[in-house]
Coordinates of C-alpha atoms and ligand atoms in Angstrom, one line a residue:
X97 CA -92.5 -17.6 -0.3
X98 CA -94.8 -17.3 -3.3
X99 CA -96.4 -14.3 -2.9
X100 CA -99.9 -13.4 -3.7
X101 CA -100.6 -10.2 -5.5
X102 CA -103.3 -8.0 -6.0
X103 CA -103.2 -4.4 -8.6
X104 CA -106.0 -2.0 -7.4
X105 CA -106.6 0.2 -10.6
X106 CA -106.2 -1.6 -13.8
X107 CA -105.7 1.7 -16.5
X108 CA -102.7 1.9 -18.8
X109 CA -100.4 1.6 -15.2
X110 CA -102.4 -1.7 -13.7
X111 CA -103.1 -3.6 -17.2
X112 CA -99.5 -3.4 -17.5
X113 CA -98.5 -4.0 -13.8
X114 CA -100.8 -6.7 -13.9
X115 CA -100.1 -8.5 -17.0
X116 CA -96.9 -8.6 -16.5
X117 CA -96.1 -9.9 -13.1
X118 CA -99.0 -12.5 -14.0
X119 CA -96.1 -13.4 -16.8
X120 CA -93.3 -14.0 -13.8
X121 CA -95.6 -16.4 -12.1
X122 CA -97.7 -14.8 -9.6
X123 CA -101.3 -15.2 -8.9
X124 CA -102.7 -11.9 -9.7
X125 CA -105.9 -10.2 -9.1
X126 CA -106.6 -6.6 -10.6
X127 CA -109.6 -5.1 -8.7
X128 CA -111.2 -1.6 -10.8
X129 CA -114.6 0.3 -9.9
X130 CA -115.2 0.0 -13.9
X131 CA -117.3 -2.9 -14.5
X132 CA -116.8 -2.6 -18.8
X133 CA -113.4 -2.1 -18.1
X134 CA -112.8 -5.1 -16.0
X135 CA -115.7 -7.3 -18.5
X136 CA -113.5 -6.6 -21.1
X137 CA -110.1 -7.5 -19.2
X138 CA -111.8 -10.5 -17.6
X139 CA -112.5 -11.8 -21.4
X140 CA -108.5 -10.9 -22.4
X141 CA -109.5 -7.6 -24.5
X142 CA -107.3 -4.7 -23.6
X143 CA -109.0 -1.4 -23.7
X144 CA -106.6 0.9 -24.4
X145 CA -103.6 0.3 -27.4
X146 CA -100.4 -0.5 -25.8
X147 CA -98.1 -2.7 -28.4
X148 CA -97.3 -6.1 -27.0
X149 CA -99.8 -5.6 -24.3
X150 CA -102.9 -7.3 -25.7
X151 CA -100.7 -11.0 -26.4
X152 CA -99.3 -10.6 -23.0
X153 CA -102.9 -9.8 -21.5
X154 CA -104.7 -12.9 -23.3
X155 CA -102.4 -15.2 -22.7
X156 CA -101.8 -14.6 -18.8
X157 CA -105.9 -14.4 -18.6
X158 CA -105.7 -18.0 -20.4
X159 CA -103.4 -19.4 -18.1
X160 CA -105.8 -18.6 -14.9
X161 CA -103.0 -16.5 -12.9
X162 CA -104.9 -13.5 -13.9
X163 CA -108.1 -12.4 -13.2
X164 CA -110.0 -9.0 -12.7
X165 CA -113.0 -7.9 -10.6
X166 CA -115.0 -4.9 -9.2
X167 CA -115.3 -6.8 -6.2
X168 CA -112.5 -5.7 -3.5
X169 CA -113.2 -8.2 -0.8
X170 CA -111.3 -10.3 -4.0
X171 CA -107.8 -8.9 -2.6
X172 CA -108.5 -11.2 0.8
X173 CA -106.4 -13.3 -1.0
X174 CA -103.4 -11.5 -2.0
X175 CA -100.7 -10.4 0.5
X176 CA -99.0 -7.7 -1.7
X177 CA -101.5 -4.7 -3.3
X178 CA -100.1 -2.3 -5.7
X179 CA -102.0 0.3 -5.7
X180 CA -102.0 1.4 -9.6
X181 CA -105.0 4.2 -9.7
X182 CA -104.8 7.7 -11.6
X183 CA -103.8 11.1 -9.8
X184 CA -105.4 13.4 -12.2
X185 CA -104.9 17.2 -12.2
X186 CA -107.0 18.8 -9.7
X187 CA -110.1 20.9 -11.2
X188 CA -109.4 24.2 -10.9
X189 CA -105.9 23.5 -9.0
X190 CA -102.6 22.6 -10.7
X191 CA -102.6 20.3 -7.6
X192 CA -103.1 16.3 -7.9
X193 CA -106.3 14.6 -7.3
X194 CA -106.2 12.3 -4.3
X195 CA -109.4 10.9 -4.5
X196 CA -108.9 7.4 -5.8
X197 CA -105.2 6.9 -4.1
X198 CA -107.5 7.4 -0.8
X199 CA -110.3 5.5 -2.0
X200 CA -108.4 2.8 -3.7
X201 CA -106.3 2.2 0.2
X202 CA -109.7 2.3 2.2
X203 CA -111.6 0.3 -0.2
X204 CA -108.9 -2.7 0.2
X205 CA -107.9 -1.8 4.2
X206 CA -111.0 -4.0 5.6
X207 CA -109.7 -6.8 3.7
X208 CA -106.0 -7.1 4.9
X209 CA -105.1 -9.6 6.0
X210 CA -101.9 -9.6 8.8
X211 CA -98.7 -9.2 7.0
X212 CA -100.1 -7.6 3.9
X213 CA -97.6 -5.2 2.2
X214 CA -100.1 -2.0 0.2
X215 CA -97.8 -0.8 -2.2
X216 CA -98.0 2.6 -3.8
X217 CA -97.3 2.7 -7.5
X218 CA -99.3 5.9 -8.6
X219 CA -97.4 9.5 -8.9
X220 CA -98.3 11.2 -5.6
X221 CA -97.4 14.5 -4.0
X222 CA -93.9 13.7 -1.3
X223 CA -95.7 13.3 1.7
X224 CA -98.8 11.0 0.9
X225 CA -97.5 8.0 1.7
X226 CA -96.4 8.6 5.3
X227 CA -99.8 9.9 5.5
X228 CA -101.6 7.1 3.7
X229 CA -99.4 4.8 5.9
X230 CA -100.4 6.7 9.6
X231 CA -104.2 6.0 8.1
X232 CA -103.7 2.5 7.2
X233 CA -101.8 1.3 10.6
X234 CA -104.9 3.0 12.3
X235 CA -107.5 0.3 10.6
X236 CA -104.8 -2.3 10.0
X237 CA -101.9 -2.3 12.7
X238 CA -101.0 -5.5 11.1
X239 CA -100.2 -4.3 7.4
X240 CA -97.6 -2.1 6.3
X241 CA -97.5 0.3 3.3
X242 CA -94.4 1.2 0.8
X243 CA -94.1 3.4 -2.4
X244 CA -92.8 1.4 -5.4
X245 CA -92.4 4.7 -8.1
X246 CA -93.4 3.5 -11.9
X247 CA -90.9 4.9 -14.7
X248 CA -92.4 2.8 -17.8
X249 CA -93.1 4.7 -20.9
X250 CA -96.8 4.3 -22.6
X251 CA -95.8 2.5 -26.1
X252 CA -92.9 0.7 -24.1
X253 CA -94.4 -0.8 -20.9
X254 CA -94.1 -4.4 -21.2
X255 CA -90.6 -3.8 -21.6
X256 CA -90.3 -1.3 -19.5
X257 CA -92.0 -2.9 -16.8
X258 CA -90.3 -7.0 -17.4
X259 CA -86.9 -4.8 -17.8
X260 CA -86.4 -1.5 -15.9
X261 CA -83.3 0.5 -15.9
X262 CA -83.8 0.7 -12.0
X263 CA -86.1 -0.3 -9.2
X264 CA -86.8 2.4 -6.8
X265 CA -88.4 1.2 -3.3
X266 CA -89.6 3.9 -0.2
X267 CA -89.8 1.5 2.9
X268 CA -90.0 1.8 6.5
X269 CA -88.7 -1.5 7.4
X270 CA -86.3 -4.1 6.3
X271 CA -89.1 -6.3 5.7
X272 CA -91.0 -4.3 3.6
X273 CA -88.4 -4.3 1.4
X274 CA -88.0 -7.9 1.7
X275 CA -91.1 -8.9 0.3
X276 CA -90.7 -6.4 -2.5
X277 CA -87.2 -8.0 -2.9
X278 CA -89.0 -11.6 -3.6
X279 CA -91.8 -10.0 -5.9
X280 CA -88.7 -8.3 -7.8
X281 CA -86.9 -11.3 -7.8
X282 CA -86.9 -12.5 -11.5
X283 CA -86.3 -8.8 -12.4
X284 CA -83.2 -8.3 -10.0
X285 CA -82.0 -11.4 -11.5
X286 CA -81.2 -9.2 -14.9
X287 CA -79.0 -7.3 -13.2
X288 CA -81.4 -4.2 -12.1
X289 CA -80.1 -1.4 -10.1
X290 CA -82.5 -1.6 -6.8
X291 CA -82.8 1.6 -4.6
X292 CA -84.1 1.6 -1.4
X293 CA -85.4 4.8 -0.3
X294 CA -87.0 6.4 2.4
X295 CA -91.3 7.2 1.5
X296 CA -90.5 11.5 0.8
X297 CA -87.7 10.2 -1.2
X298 CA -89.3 7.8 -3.4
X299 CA -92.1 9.9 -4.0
X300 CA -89.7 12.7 -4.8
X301 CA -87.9 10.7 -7.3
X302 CA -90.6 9.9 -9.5
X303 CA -91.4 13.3 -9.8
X304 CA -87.8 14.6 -10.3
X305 CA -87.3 12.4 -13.1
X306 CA -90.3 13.6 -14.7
X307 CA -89.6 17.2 -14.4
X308 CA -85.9 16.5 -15.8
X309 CA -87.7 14.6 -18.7
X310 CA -90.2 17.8 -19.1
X311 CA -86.9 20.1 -18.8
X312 CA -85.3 18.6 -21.8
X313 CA -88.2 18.5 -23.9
X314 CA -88.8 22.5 -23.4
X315 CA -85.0 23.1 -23.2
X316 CA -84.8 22.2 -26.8
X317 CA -87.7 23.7 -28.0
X318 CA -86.8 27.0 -26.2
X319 CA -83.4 26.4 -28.5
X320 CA -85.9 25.8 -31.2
X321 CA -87.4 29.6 -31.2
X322 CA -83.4 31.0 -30.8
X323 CA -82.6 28.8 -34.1
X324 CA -85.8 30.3 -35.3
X325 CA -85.1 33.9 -35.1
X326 CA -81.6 33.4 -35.5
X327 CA -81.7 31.4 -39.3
X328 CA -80.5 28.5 -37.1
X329 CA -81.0 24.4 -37.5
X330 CA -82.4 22.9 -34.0
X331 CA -82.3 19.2 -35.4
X332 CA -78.3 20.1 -36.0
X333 CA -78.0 21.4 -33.0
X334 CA -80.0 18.6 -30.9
X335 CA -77.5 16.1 -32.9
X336 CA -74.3 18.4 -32.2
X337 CA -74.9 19.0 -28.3
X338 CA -76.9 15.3 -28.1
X339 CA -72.8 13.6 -28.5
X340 CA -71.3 15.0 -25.1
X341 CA -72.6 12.0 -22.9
X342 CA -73.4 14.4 -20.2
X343 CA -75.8 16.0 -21.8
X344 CA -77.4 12.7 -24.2
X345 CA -79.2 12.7 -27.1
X346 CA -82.5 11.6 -26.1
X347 CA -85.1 13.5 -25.7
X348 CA -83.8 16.4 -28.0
X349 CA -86.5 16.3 -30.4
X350 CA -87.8 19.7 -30.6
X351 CA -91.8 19.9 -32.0
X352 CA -94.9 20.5 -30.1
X353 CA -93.7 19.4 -26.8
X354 CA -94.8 17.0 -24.4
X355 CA -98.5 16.1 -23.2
X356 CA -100.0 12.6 -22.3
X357 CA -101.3 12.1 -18.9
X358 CA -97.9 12.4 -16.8
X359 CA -95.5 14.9 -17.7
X360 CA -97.6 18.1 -18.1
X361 CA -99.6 17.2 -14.4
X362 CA -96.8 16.1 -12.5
X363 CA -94.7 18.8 -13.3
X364 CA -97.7 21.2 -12.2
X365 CA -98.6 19.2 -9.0
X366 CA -94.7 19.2 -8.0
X367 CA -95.4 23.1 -8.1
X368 CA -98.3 22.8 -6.4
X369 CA -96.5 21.0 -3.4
X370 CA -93.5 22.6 -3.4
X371 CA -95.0 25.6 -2.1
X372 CA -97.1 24.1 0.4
X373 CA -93.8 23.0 1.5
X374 CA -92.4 26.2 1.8
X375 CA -90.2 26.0 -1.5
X376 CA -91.8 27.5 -3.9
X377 CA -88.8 29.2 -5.2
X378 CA -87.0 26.1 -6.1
X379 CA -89.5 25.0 -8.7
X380 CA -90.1 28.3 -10.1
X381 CA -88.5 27.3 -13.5
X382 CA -91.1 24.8 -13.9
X383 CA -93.8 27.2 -14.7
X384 CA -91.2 28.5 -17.1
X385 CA -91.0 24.7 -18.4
X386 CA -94.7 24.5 -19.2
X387 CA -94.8 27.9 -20.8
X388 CA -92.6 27.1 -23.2
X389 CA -94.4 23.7 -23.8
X390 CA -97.8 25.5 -24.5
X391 CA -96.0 28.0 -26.8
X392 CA -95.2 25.5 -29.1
X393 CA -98.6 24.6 -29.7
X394 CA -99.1 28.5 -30.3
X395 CA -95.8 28.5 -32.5
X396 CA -97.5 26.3 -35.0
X397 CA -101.0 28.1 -34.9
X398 CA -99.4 31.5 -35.6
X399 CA -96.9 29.8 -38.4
X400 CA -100.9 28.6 -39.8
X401 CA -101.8 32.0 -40.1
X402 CA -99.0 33.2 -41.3
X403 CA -98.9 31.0 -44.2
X404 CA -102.1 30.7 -45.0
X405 CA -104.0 34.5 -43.5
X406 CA -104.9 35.3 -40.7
X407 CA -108.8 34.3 -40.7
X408 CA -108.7 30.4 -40.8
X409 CA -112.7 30.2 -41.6
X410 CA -113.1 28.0 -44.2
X411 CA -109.9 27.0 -44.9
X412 CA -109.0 23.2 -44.6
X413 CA -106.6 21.7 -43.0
X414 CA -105.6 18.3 -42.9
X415 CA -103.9 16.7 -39.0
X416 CA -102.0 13.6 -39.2
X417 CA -101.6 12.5 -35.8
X418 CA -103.9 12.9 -32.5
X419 CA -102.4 10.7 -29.7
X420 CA -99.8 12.8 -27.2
X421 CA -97.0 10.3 -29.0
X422 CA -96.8 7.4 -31.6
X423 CA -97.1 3.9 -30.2
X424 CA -99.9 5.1 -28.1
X425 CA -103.8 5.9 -28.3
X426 CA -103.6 7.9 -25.3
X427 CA -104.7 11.6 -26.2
X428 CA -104.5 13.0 -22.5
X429 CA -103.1 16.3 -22.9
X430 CA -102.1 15.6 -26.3
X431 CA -100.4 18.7 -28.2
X432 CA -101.7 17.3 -31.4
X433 CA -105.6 17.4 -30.5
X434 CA -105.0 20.9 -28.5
X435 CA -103.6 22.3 -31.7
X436 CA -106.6 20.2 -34.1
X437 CA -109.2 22.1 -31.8
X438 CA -108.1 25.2 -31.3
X439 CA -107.9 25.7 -34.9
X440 CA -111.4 24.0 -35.2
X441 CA -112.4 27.1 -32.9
X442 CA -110.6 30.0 -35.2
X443 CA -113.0 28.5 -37.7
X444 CA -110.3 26.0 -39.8
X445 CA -112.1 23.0 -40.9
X446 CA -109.9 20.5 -39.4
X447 CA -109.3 16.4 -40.8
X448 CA -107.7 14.3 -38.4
X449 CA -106.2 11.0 -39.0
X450 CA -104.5 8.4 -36.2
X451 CA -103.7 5.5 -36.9
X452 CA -104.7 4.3 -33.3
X453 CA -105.9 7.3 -31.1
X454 CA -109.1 7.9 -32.9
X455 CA -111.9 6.6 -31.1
X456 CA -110.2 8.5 -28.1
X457 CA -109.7 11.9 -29.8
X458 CA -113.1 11.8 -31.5
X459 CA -114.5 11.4 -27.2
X460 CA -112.9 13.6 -26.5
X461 CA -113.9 15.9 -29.5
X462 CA -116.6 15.0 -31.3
X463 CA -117.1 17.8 -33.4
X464 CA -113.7 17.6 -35.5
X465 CA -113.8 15.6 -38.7
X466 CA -112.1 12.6 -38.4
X467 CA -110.6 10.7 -41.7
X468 CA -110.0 6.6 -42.1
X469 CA -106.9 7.2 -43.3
X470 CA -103.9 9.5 -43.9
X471 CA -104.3 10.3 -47.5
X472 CA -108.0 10.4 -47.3
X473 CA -107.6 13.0 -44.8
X474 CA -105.5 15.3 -47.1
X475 CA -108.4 15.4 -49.7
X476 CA -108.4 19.5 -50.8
X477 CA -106.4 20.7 -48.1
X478 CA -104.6 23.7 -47.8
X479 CA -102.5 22.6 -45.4
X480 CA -101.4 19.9 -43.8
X481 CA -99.9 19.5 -40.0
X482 CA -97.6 16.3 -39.1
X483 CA -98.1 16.8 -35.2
X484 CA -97.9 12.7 -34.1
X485 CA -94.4 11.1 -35.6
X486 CA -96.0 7.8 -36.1
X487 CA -94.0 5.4 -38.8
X488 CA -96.5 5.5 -41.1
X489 CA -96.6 9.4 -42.3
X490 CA -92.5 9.1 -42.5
X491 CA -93.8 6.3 -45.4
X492 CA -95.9 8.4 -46.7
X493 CA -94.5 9.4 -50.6
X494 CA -95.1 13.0 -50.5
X495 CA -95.2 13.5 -54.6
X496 CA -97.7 10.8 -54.6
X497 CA -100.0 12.7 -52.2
X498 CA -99.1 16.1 -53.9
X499 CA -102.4 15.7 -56.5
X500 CA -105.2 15.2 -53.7
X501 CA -104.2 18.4 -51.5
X502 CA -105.5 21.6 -52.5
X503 CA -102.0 23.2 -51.8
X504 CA -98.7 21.7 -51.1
X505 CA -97.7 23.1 -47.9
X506 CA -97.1 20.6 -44.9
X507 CA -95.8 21.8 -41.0
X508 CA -93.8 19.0 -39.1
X509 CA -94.6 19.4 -36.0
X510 CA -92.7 16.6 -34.7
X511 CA -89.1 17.2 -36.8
X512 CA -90.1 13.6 -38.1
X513 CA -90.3 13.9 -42.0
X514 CA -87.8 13.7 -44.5
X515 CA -87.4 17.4 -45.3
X516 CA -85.2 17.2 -48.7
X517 CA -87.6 14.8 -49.6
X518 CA -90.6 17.0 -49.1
X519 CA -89.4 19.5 -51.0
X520 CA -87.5 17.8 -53.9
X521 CA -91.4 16.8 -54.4
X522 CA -92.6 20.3 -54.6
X523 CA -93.9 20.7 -51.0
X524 CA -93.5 24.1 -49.0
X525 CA -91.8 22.6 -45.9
X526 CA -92.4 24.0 -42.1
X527 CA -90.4 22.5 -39.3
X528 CA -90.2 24.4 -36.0
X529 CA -86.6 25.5 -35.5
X530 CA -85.5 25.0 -38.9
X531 CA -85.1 28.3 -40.1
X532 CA -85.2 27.8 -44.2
Ligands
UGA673 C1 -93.4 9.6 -19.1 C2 -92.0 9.2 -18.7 O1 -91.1 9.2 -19.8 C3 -92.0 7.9 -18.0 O2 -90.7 7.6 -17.5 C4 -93.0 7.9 -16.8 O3 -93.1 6.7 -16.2 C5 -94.3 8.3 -17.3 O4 -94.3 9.6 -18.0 C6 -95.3 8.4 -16.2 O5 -95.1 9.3 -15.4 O6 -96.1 7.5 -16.0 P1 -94.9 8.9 -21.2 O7 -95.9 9.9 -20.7 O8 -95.4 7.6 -21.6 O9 -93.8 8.7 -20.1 O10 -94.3 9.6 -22.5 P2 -92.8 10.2 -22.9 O11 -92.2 9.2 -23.7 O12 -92.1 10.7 -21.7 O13 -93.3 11.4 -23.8 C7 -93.9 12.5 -23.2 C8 -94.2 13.6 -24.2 O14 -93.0 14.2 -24.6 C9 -94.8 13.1 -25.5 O15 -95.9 14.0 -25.9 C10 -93.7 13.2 -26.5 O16 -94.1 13.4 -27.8 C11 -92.9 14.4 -26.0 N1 -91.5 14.4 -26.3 C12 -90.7 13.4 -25.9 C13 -91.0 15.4 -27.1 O17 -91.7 16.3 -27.5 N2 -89.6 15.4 -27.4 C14 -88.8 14.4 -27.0 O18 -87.6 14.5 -27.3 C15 -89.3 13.4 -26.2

């Protein structure tokens, strides 16, 4: 059976979602609440940066598989609904917001029609889906309601999304899993572990893999303050513990730490709900896990002051980089934009250059100086922060830029930058963990 599929939500999760089971062959109709959003979808413009994305996007909206609306009663037509919508941090909570996962199932429930499989694709706390699932059977005994956890990576989800490394589904029923079987069908056909899971379980596995991500990431950099205070190396060390294949070499590179929309709130709403659950305890090192994340930012504030003095005012200094990651205009959370404003706010004048994220980071802060480009943005500085590894700063000739900075003294945030190079061109280089 040719399914019929509708994605509630259409940020960087549903565009994707969308786009790219419109490229397998289904009808698809992506239903958002935000009527520029969905004008500019409906005319093939993505609005967010996503490489690959905006090709895929045009050309599935040209074949007429793909549409968007704000109109719900739309998803009448579709039998399978992935619900794609945001779970935001909670204000004044480290708990996730529920709002639109609620909103997004009760806005489509009237319009079910018998047989229709909702499927969860947003990060939710374990235990909303058998809830949201109680709710919907209430309205729509007909329906039924699974969680289909997303792993893609922002700067990677076409791929991530058209090629997995697994496919993880929470079902009640064989033939909820069924129909997810024949939606998945041209996936499975590349050979794509499938789990099938019970709800708590998929929910929890989303999560899990997020923390483990989030445990790596402040693992190294908590080896990047030993190597620090020890006259250590944390890039050798990354490299030399990175070849045992238990323990991998990805996501070893010490910096700033993570931020974006996902890691950062997940691994504070897991918290949240692990002691509502009664097991607190277990995800105590979490808060450990964040700490360490936020004192990286603080790491390269201090290391700031110290070479520089200790009042920033009037002192400039020049940001390359603003989006939480390269490939990506996202600045959620984004270390790079925490670090540009706080030393905005110790009185620094701060440049930032992007070469994506800046119409974002300059919403998001409009009073920071924002420059066209990278070498524009070094003009007079007295220092300058590498805090977004994107490819073009690792182009960047350093002796070339060495005559329009005020002083030559440059901070990789990221562990990105050619260090011998840097120096050998009369830079003063700062990496965190490289102990000169
Ligand atoms: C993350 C997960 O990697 C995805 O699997 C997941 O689907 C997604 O969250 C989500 O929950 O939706 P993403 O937020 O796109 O994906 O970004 P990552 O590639 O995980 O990077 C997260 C942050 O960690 C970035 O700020 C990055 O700069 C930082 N990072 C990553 C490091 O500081 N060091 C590393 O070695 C790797």
């Amino acid at each position: 059976m040719k399914h019929v599929l509708s994605v509630i939500g259409t940020g960087y999760l549903g565009a994707t979602h969308a786009a790219c089971m419109s490229s397998l062959g289904f009808t698809v109709i992506g239903v958002d609440t935000d009527e520029v959003k969905i004008g500019q979808l409906s005319r093939g413009e993505l609005p967010f940066y996503e490489p690959g994305l905006d090709e895929l996007l045009r050309t599935e909206v040209a074949s007429g598989r793909l549409t968007f609306t704000t109109d719900f009663s739309a998803v009448a037509d579709a039998d399978v609904h992935f619900v794609c919508v945001g779970t935001p941090q909670k204000k004044g909570s480290l708990a996730a917001d529920l709002t639109y996962v609620e909103g997004a199932v009760s806005a489509i429930a009237p319009y079910l029609k018998p047989g229709s499989l909702v499927v969860g694709k947003s990060t939710v706390p374990v235990g909303t889906a058998s809830r949201l699932r109680e709710q919907l059977l209430k309205t729509s005994p007909q329906a039924d309601l699974a969680w289909n956890p997303e792993f893609l990576r922002e700067g990677f989800a076409v791929e991530d999304t058209l090629r997995p490394n697994r496919l993880v589904v929470g079902v009640t029923s064989d033939r909820a899993e069924e129909i997810l079987k024949e939606v998945y069908e041209p996936v499975l056909a590349l050979g794509t572990p499938w789990i099938r899971a019970d709800l708590p379980t998929s929910e929890l596995v989303k999560v899990a893999a997020n923390s483990f991500l989030a445990t790596k990431i402040s693992f190294i950099n908590a080896m990047a303050e030993v190597c620090e205070a020890a006259g250590g190396d944390v890039t050798v060390l990354a490299q030399a513990i990175g070849y045992d294949p238990r323990i991998g070499n990805k996501f070893l590179q010490a910096g700033i730490g993570f931020g974006g929309g996902c890691l950062p709130k997940d691994i504070r709403a897991f918290m949240a709900r692990a002691e509502e659950l009664g097991a607190k305890q277990a995800l105590e090192f979490l808060r450990e896990i964040d700490a360490i994340n936020l004192r990286a930012r603080q790491r390269v504030i201090d290391l700031v002051r110290a070479e520089l003095k200790e009042d920033l005012t009037g002192l400039k200094i020049a940001i390359w980089g603003a989006a939480f990651k390269p490939e990506s205009d996202d600045v959620r959370d984004s270390p790079a934009l925490d670090i540009a404003a706080q030393l905005a706010t110790a009185g620094a004048i701060v440049t930032v250059h992007d070469p994506k994220a800046m119409e974002n980071a300059k919403k998001r802060f409009p009073t920071l100086t924002f420059s066209a480009t990278a070498k524009e943005c070094v003009a007079g500085a007295d220092l300058v922060l590498h805090l977004t590894e994107w490819r073009e700063y690792r182009d960047i000739d350093p002796k070339e830029i060495k005559s329009l900075v005020k002083s030559p003294i440059i901070i990789d945030g990221r562990n990105a930058l050619n260090r011998d190079l840097w120096t050998a061109s009369g830079w003063k280089f700062h990496a965190l963990g490289r102990a000169n």
